[in-house]
Tab-separated table of C-alpha atoms and ligand atoms in Angstrom:
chain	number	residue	atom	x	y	z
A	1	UNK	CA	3.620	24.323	8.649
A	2	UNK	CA	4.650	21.078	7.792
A	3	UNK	CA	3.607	17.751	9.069
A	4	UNK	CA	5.518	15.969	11.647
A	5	UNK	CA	8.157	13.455	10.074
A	6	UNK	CA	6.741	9.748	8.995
A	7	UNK	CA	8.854	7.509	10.701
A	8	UNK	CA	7.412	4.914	12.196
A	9	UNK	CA	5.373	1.780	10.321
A	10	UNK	CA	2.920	-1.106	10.842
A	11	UNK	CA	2.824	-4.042	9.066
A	12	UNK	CA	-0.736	-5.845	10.291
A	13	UNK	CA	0.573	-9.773	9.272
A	14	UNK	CA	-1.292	-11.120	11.826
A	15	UNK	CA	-4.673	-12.657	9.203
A	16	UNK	CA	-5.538	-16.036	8.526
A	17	UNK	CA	-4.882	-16.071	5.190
A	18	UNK	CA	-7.079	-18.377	4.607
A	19	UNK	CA	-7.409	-17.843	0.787
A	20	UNK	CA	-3.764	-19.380	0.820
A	21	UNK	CA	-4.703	-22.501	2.615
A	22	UNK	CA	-3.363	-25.375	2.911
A	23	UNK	CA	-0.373	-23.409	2.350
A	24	UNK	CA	-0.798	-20.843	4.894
A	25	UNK	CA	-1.538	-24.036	7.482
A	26	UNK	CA	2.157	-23.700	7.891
A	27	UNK	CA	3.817	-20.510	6.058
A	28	UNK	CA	3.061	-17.028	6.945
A	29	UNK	CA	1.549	-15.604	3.777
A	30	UNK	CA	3.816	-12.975	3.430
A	31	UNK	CA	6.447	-15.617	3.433
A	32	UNK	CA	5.557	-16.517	0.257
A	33	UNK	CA	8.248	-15.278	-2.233
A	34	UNK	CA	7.649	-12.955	-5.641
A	35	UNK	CA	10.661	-15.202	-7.588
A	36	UNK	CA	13.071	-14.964	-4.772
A	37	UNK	CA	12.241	-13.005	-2.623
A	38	UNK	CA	9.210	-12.746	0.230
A	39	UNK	CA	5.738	-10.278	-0.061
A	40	UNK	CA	6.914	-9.121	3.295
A	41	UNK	CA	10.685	-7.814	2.088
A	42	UNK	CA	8.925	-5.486	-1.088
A	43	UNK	CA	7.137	-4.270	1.926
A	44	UNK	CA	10.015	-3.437	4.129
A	45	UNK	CA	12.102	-1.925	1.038
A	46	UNK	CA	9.194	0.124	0.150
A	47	UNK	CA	9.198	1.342	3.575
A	48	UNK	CA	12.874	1.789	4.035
A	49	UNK	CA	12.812	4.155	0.903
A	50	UNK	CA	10.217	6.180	2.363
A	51	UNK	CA	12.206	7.125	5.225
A	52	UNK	CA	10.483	4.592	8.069
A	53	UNK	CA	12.943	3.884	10.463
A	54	UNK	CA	11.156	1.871	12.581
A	55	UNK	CA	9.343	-1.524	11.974
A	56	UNK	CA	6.139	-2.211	13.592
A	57	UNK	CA	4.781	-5.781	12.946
A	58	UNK	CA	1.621	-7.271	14.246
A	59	UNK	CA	2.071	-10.707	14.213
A	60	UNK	CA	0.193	-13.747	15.288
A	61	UNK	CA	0.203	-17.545	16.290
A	62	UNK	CA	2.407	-18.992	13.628
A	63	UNK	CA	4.588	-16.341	12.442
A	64	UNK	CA	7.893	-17.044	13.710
A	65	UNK	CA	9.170	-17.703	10.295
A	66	UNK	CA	8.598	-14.036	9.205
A	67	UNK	CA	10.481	-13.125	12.683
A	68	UNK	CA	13.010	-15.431	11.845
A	69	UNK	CA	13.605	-13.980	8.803
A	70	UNK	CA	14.752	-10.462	9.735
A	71	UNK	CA	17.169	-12.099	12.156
A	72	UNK	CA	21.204	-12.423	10.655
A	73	UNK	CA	22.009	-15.677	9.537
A	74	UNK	CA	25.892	-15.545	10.607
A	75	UNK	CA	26.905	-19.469	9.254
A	76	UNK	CA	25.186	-18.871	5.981
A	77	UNK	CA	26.762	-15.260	5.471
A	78	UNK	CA	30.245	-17.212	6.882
A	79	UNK	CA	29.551	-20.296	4.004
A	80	UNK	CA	28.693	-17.648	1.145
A	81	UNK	CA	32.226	-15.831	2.375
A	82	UNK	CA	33.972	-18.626	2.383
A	83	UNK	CA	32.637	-19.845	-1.274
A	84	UNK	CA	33.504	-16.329	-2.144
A	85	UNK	CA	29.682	-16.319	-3.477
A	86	UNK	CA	29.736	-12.172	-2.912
A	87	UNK	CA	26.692	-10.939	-4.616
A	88	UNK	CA	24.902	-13.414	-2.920
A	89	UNK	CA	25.806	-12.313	0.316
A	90	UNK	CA	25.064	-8.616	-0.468
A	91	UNK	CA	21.487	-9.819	-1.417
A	92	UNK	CA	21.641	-11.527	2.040
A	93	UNK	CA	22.891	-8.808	4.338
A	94	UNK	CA	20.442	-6.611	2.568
A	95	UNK	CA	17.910	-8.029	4.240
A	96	UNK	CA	19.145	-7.780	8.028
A	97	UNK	CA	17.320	-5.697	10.132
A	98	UNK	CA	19.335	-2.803	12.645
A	99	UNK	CA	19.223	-4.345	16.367
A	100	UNK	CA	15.971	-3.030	17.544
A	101	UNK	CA	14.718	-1.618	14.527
A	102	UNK	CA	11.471	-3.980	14.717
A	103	UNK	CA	9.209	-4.350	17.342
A	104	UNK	CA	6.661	-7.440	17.008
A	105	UNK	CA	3.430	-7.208	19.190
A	106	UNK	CA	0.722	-9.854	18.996
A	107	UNK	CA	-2.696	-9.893	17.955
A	108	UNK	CA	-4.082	-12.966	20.264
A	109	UNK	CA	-7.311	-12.861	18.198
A	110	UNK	CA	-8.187	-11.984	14.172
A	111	UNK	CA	-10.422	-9.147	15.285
A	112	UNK	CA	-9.995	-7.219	11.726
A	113	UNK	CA	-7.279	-5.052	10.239
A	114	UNK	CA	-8.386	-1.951	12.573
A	115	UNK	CA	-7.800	-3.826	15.713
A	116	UNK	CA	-4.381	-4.936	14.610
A	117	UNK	CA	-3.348	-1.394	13.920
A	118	UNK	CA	-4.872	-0.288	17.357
A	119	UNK	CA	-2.731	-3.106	19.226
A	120	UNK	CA	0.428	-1.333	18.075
A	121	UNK	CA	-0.960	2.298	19.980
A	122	UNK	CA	1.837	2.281	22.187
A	123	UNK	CA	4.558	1.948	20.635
A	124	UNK	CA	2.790	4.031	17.590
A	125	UNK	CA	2.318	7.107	20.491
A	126	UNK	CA	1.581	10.554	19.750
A	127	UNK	CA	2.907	10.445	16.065
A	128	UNK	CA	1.553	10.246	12.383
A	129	UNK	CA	2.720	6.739	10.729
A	130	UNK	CA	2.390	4.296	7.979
A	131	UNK	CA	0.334	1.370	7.619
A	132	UNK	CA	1.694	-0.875	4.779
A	133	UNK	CA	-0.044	-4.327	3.619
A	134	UNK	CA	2.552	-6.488	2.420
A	135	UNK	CA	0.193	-8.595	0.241
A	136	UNK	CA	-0.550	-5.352	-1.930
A	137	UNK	CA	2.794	-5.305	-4.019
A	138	UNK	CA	2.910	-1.981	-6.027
A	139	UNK	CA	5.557	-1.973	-9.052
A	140	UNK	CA	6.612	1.277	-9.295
A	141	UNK	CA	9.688	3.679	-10.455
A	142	UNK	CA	9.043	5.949	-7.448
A	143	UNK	CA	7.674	3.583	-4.410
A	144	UNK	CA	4.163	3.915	-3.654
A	145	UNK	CA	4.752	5.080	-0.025
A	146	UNK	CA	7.647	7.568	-0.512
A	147	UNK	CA	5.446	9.500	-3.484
A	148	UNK	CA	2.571	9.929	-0.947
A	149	UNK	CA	5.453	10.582	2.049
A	150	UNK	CA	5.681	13.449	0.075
A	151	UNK	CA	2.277	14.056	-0.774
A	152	UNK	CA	1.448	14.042	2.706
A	153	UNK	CA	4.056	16.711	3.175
A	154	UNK	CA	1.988	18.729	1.296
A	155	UNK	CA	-1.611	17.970	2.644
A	156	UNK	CA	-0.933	16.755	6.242
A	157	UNK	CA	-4.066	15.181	7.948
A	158	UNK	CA	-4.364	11.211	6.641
A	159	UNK	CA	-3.732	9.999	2.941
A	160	UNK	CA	-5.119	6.453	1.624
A	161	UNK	CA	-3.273	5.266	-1.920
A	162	UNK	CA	-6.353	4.835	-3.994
A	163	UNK	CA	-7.034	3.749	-7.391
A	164	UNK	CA	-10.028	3.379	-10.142
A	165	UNK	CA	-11.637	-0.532	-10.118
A	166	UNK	CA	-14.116	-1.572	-12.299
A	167	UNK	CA	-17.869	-0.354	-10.353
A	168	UNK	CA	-18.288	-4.292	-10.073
A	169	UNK	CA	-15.153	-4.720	-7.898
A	170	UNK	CA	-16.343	-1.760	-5.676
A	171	UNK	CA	-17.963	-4.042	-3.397
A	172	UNK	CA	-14.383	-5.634	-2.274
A	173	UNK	CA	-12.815	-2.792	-0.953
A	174	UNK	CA	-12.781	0.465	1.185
A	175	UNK	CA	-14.495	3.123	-1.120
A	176	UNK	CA	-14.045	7.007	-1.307
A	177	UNK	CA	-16.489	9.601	-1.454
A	178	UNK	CA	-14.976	12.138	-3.409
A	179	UNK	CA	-15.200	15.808	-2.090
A	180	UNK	CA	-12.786	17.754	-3.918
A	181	UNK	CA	-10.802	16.501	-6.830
A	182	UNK	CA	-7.528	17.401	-7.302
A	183	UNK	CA	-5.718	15.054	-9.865
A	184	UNK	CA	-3.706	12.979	-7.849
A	185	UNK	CA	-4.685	14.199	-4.587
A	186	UNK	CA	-8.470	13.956	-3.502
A	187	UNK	CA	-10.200	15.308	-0.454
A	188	UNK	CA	-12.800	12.592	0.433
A	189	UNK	CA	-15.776	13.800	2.619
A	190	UNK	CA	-16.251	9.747	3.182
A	191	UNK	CA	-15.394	6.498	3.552
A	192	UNK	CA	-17.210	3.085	3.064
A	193	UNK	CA	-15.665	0.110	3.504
A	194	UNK	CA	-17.186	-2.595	1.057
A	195	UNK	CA	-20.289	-1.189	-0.159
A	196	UNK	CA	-23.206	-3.213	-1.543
A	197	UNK	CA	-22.868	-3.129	-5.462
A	198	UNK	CA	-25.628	-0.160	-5.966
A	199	UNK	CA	-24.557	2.117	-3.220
A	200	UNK	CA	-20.432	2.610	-3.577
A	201	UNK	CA	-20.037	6.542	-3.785
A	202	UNK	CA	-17.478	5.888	-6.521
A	203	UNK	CA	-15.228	3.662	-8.050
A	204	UNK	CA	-11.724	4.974	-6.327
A	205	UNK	CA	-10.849	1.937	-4.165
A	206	UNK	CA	-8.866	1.881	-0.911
A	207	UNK	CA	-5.491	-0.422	-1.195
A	208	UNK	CA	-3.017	-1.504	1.466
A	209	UNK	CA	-0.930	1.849	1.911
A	210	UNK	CA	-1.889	4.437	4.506
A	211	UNK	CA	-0.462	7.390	6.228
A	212	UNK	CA	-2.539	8.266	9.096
A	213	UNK	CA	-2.746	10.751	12.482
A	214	UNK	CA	-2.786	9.198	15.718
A	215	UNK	CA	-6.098	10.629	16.033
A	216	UNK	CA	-6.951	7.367	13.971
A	217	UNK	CA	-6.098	5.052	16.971
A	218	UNK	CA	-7.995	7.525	19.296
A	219	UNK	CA	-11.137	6.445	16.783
A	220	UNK	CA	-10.350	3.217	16.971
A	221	UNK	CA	-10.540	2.642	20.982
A	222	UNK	CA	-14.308	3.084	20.606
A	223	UNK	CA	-15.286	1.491	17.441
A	224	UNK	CA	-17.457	-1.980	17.030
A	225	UNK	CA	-17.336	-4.798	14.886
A	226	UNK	CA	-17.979	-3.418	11.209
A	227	UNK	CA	-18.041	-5.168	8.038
A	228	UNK	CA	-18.085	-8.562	8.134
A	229	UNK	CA	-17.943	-8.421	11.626
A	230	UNK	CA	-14.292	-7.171	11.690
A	231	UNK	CA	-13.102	-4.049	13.444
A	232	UNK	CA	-12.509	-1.696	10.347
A	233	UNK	CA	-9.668	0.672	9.874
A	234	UNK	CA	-11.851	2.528	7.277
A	235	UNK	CA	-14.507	3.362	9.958
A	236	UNK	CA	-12.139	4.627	12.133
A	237	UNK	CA	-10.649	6.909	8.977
A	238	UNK	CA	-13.815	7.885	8.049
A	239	UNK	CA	-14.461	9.842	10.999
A	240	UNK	CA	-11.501	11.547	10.073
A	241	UNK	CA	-13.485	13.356	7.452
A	242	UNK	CA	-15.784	15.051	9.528
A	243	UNK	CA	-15.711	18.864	10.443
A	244	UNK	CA	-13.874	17.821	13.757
A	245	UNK	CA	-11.337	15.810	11.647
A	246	UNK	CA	-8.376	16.413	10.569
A	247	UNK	CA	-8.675	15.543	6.720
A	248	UNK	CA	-8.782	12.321	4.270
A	249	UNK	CA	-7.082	12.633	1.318
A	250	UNK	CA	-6.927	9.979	-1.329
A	251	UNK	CA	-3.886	9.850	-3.475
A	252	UNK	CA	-3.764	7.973	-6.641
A	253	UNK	CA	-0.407	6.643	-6.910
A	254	UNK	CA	1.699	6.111	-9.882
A	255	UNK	CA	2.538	2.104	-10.231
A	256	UNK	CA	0.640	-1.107	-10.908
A	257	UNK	CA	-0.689	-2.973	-7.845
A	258	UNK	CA	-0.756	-6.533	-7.567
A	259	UNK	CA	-3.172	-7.614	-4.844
A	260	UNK	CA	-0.858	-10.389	-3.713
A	261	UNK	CA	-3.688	-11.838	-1.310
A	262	UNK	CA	-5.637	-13.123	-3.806
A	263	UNK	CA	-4.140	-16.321	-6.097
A	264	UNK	CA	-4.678	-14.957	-9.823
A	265	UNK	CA	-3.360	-11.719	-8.246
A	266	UNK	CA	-0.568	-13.027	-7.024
A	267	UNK	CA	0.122	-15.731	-10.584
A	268	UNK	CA	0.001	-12.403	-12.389
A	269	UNK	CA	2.634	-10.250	-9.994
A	270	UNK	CA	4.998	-13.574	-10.406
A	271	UNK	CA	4.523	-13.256	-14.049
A	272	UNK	CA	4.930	-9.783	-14.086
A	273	UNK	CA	8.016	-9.766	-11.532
A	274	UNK	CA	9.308	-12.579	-13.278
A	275	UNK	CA	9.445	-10.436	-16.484
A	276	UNK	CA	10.813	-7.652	-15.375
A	277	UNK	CA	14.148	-9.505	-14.426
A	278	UNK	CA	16.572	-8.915	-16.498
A	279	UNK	CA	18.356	-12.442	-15.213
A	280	UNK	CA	15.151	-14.425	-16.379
A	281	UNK	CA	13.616	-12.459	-18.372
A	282	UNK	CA	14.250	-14.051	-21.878
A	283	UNK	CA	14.420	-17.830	-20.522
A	284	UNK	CA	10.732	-16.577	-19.027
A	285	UNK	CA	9.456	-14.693	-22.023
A	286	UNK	CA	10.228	-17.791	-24.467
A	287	UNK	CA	8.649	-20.178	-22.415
A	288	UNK	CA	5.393	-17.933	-21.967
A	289	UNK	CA	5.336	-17.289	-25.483
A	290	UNK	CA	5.307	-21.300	-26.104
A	291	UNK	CA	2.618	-21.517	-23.445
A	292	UNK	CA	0.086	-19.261	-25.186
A	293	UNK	CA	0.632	-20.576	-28.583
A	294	UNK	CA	-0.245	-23.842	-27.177
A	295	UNK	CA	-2.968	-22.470	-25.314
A	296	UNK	CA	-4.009	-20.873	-29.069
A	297	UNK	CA	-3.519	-23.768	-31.013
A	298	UNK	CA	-5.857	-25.771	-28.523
A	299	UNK	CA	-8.822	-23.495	-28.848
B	301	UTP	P1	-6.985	-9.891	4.632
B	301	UTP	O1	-8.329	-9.294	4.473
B	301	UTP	O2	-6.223	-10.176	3.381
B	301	UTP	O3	-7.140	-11.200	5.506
B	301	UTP	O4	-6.157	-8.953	5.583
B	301	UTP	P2	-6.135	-12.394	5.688
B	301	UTP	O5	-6.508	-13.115	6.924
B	301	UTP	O6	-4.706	-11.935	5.611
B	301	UTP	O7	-6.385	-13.319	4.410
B	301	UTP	P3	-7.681	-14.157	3.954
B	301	UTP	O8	-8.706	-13.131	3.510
B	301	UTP	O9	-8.153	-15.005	5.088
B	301	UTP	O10	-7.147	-14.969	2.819
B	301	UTP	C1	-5.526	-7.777	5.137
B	301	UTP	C2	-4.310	-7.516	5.997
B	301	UTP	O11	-4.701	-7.305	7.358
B	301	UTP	C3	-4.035	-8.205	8.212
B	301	UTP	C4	-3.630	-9.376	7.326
B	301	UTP	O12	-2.510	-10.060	7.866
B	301	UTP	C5	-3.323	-8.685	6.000
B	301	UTP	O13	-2.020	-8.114	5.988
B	301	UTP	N1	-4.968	-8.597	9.310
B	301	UTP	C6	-6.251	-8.900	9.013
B	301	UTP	C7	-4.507	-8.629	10.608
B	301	UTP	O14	-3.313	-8.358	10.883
B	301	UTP	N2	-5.376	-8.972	11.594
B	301	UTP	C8	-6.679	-9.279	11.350
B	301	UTP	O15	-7.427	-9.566	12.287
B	301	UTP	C9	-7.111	-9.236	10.021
C-alpha cells in the first residue's frame, strides 16, 4: 500500500541566526537573497514542485519581513503594468502565495529545531509531511524534495536527504547509522545528532530536508533538551528506528547543497547561482576569471 499523500510543509525560520549578525539584527536570514531572489523562495519552489500545498512557517520575533513577503504587492504589480515591464511582473506574481495557503505559528522561545517542528502539531495533525530548511539550498535538475516525494512513495515510514562529509565535518551534523544499504536509499538503525569526532557511526550527514510520520511529533511531546541544549528533531527520529518504529530511511539525493547558514557556504552558492545564470553569467565569469589571476599573480 502506498503512503498517504505529502502535502503539507514546515519551514522552522524561527533561529537566531546569529552567524549572520549584525545582519540578521534586522533581516530574517532567509531574507537574504541568492542574486535576486530570497533563501526562503528556493525553499517554497522546491516545495511547490513536490506537490506541498500547504505552507507551514514557524516564525519568530522579527520576521514580519518574510510574512510580508508572500503577501501581493498590488501598486508595484499596477506600476510594472503600467511601464509595460511584463516579465518582471511574471517574476513578481510568481511569488504570491494562494489566500490561506500559509499558516504562520510562533515559536515564543529558540528551544531547538525539534521544538519548532512540534509547535506546528496542530495544524500538522494526523498526516506525514515535509520539513524543509530554507538555508540548505540544493541545486538540482530534479528538486531535492520531489525525488525523495517519490522515494518515500516507495519506502513509506520517514526519509532524511543525506549525503557523504568529510569524517572531520561529522561532528556538525545529524549522523546515520547505516543498517541496510541500498544505493540511494538506506535503512538507518540510528541516529546521532552531532557526534564527538571519534564516535560518528559514519560519515552520511543529515541536511535540511525531511519527510516524516506524525509519529515524529508524538516523540517529540516527551523529549528533553539534547545537543547543545536544544530540543533535537534527530532524537525524536531516531526513535523512529526502533522495532516499534516505523522506519528511517536515508536518501542520498542527486544535487549539490549549499549550506546557506554558514557565510563561505553561502559566498560559494552566490557564486555558483550567479554562474549558472545565463543573464550574468559571462559579465560574472570574466570578472571571476580577473579576480583569480590577480589573486595568482599576488602569490
Ligand atoms: P540553525 O542551527 O541554523 O540556527 O537552525 P539559526 O538560529 O538559524 O542560526 P545560527 O546557528 O544562530 O547562525 C536550523 C534551522 O532551524 C530553525 C532555524 O530558523 C533554521 O531554519 N530553528 C532553529 C528554529 O526555527 N527554531 C529554533 O529554536 C532553532
Amino acid at each position: 500500500m502506498k503512503p498517504k499523500k505529502v502535502t503539507k510543509a514546515v519551514f522552522p525560520v524561527a533561529g537566531l541566526g546569529t552567524r549572520f549578525l549584525p545582519a540578521t539584527k534586522s533581516i530574517p536570514k532567509e531574507i537574504m537573497t541568492l542574486v535576486d531572489r530570497p533563501l526562503i523562495q528556493y525553499a517554497i519552489d522546491e516545495a511547490r514542485s513536490a506537490g506541498i500545498k500547504d505552507f507551514i512557517f514557524v516564525t519568530s520575533r522579527g520576521k514580519s519581513a518574510l510574512e510580508d513577503y508572500f503577501d501581493t504587492a498590488p501598486e508595484l504589480e499596477n506600476a510594472l503594468k503600467k511601464s509595460g515591464k511584463e516579465q518582471l511582473l511574471e517574476i513578481l506574481k510568481s511569488t504570491n502565495m494562494d489566500s490561506g495557503a500559509i499558516a504562520y505559528l510562533r515559536q515564543n522561545r529558540p528551544l531547538g529545531l525539534g521544538h519548532a517542528v512540534w509547535c506546528a502539531r496542530k495544524l500538522i495533525g494526523d498526516e506525514p509531511f515535509a520539513v524543509l530548511l530554507p538555508d540548505d539550498v540544493i541545486a538540482a535538475e530534479k528538486p531535492c524534495l520531489a525525488q525523495m516525494v517519490e522515494a518515500y512513495e516507495e519506502t513509506g515510514g520517514n526519509m532524511v536527504a543525506a549525503m557523504e562529509v568529510a569524517p572531520e565535518k561529522a561532528s556538525s551534523y545529524g549522523v546515520l547509522d547505516i543498517g541496510e544499504d541500498m544505493g540511494a536509499i538506506v535503512r538507518a538503525k540510528g541516529m546521532v545528532e552531532k557526534p564527538k569526532a571519534d564516535e560518528a557511526p559514519s560519515n552520511l550527514a543529515v541536511i535540511g530536508r525531511y519527510i516524516l510520520s506524525p509519529k515524529v511529533l508524538n516523540n517529540l511531546n516527551r523529549l528533553k533538551q539534547g545537543a547543545g541544549g536544544e530540543i533535537q528533531l534527530t532524537d525524536a527520529i531516531a526513535e523512529e528506528t526502533g522495532p516499534d518504529g516505523s522506519g528511517v530511511f536515508g536518501f542520498r539525493f542527486r544535487g549539490m547543497r549549499y549550506d546557506c547558514g554558514s557565510k563561505a557556504g553561502f559566498l560559494q552558492a552566490t557564486v555558483a547561482f550567479g554562474l549558472s545564470r545565463p543573464d550574468l553569467r559571462d559579465e560574472f565569469s570574466a570578472y571571476l576569471r580577473d579576480m583569480m589571476a590577480q589573486l595568482r599573480a599576488a602569490e
